[in-house]
Structures are given as C-alpha cells and as structure tokens.
Amino acid sequence: MRFGMSGCFLPDNMDELTPAMCQRVRELGFSGIFTRFRKNDPHTTPRHKAERVRALLADHGLRMYQATGYWQNLITPDENRRREAVRTLQAALRLAGWMGARGIDTGPGSMNPAGPWFPHPDNWTSSARRQLVKSLKECAPAAEDAGVYLSLESHQLVTLKTPEITREILDEVGSPWVRCDYDSANWITLDTIFDTTAALNHHFDLLGDHIVSCHAKDIWIENRLTLHLQDGCPGKGLMDFKTLFRRMEALNPDYPVIAEGNSTEELPFVSELFHNTARELGISVLD
C-alpha cells in the first residue's frame, strides 16, 4: 500500500513547489502527493514548468499520485460548453502526463453555478448521464496518450450519486484509462453512517477493478435538527479505515491511498493512524 497526502501546505501554483516541501512530505511518512495547481492553466502552462515538478519529486523519491482535472462541467446540455469542458480535461491530462502523474482527479461537474460538487436537479437526469458518457469517451484517448488515469470521483450530490450508477457509466465508456477514484466518505448516507463497514464492502464488491485509487476521508453525523453528514479528518469520525485498507490492498498493493479532509496541523496524526492501521493489518507500506 502507498500513502499520499493532498492539499494542506502544498501550493496552488506549481512554480511554488520547493525542495523543502518535498522533504516535509517525506518526513511526514507519505510517498506521494495529490496536487491542485489551480493557478496553472492547463491550456497555457508550458511543458518545462511541469517537468521541473516531475524532476523535483523524483529527486526526493516522491510520486505524483494525482493532479487536478480542473473540475469542469462534463454534463451540460450546451454542446459548445461541453466541448470546451472536454478540451480542458484533455489539456489537464496532457499536463498531468508532463508532470509524471499517475492520474488526475475530476468529478462530472454540476449544473449548480455555485460549484462542481453542489446539488442541482439536472445533475441526476438521463441527459446528464448521456453527456457524461460522451465527454468521457472523448477524453479517453487523451488519457491513454498521456499514460494518465482519468480517475472519476463520485458523490451523491452529482451525476455519479451511487456506486451502481458509477459502474454503469464506466462500463458504458469502456476504457481501461477511465476509472474510479474511490472516496471513502462520498457515498455514506443516513442509512449507512453507523455501519460504514457494510457500506465500504458493498461499494468495493460492486466496483471491484474499476477502482484505481482512494481518497481516505472520514465522516460523521452532527447533532442538528436537519440531516447533516460532515466529512473531514481521518480518525475523527465513523469511517472503518481497517476495512478500507484491506479492500484497497486486495485490489492492488501499488494503489495509492490519499489522505483528505485534514489540515496541515493534523497531518502527523493522520500519518500515524495510517501507518499504525497498516501495521496492525500486516500490510506493507511501499515507498
């Protein structure tokens, strides 16, 4: 099993990634990163800047487990906007390849103008599903050319609201380069919050080899008079990380498990949790 980290002290601009940051990642017990270089336009960022990042990571024995897909709307019924979103995702894949990234992380987008993960009734329509499949099929050759997984993150507020729907869409796309980035918290519901073990096993049983990476995030239910499930720092909620690690290890020991939902200050706690859990399960942590 490989452990990665995301966000926290990692910069939004690839030009600001430093040797000191890479050393800090190593010292915290992680062997790779998930970066969201929001300030680097995938259409205009020159190759040499990406290759500097690639070389810097290699110098410190680190891997780019994931780069961002820039969160464009792949489901819009507006064909001009959809084609532009596809063009952006294709550029993101090319840029990720230059950085030596294993994959990119992207969702389907949302019809909600407030953000790509926010709810909108049009997110769950048959039209949205058709548009998503069309977009992913158009991006699959770019993923193959770059040697980078187009790994889809799902959530119950967007088109990929269940593992069943996600499997159907991935099967319809039918590309080994378009796969699932499994986020441990995003499909947990009121019905499963107190039994995340059963939920995880169901998700893995259903998706199987469609999964190529994992965001390890926690979730808990809050004492409010309306339903509120809050995701956050691993180890702070009800997520069964032992089952999560067992199932990821069974898929492939080389697949990355990436910490999400935590702050920089919480990284030592998360690293200790991950390494102790792996040790307890007899899972080797790979560099």
Coordinates of N, CA and C in Angstrom, one line a residue, residues 75-84 111 131:
I75 N -21.3 17.6 -18.0 CA -22.7 17.1 -18.2 C -23.6 18.1 -18.8
T76 N -23.2 19.3 -19.1 CA -24.0 20.4 -19.5 C -24.7 20.0 -20.9
P77 N -26.0 20.4 -21.1 CA -26.6 20.1 -22.3 C -26.2 21.1 -23.4
D78 N -25.5 22.2 -23.1 CA -25.0 23.1 -24.0 C -23.7 22.5 -24.7
E79 N -23.8 22.1 -25.9 CA -22.8 21.4 -26.6 C -21.5 22.2 -26.7
N80 N -21.6 23.5 -26.9 CA -20.4 24.4 -27.0 C -19.7 24.4 -25.7
R81 N -20.4 24.5 -24.6 CA -19.8 24.5 -23.3 C -19.2 23.1 -23.0
R82 N -19.9 22.0 -23.4 CA -19.4 20.7 -23.1 C -18.1 20.4 -23.8
R83 N -18.1 20.8 -25.1 CA -16.9 20.6 -25.9 C -15.7 21.4 -25.3
E84 N -15.9 22.6 -24.8 CA -14.9 23.3 -24.1 C -14.4 22.6 -22.9
M111 N -24.6 21.2 -12.6 CA -25.4 22.3 -13.2 C -25.6 23.4 -12.2
Q131 N -24.5 12.9 -21.5 CA -23.5 13.9 -21.8 C -22.2 13.5 -21.1

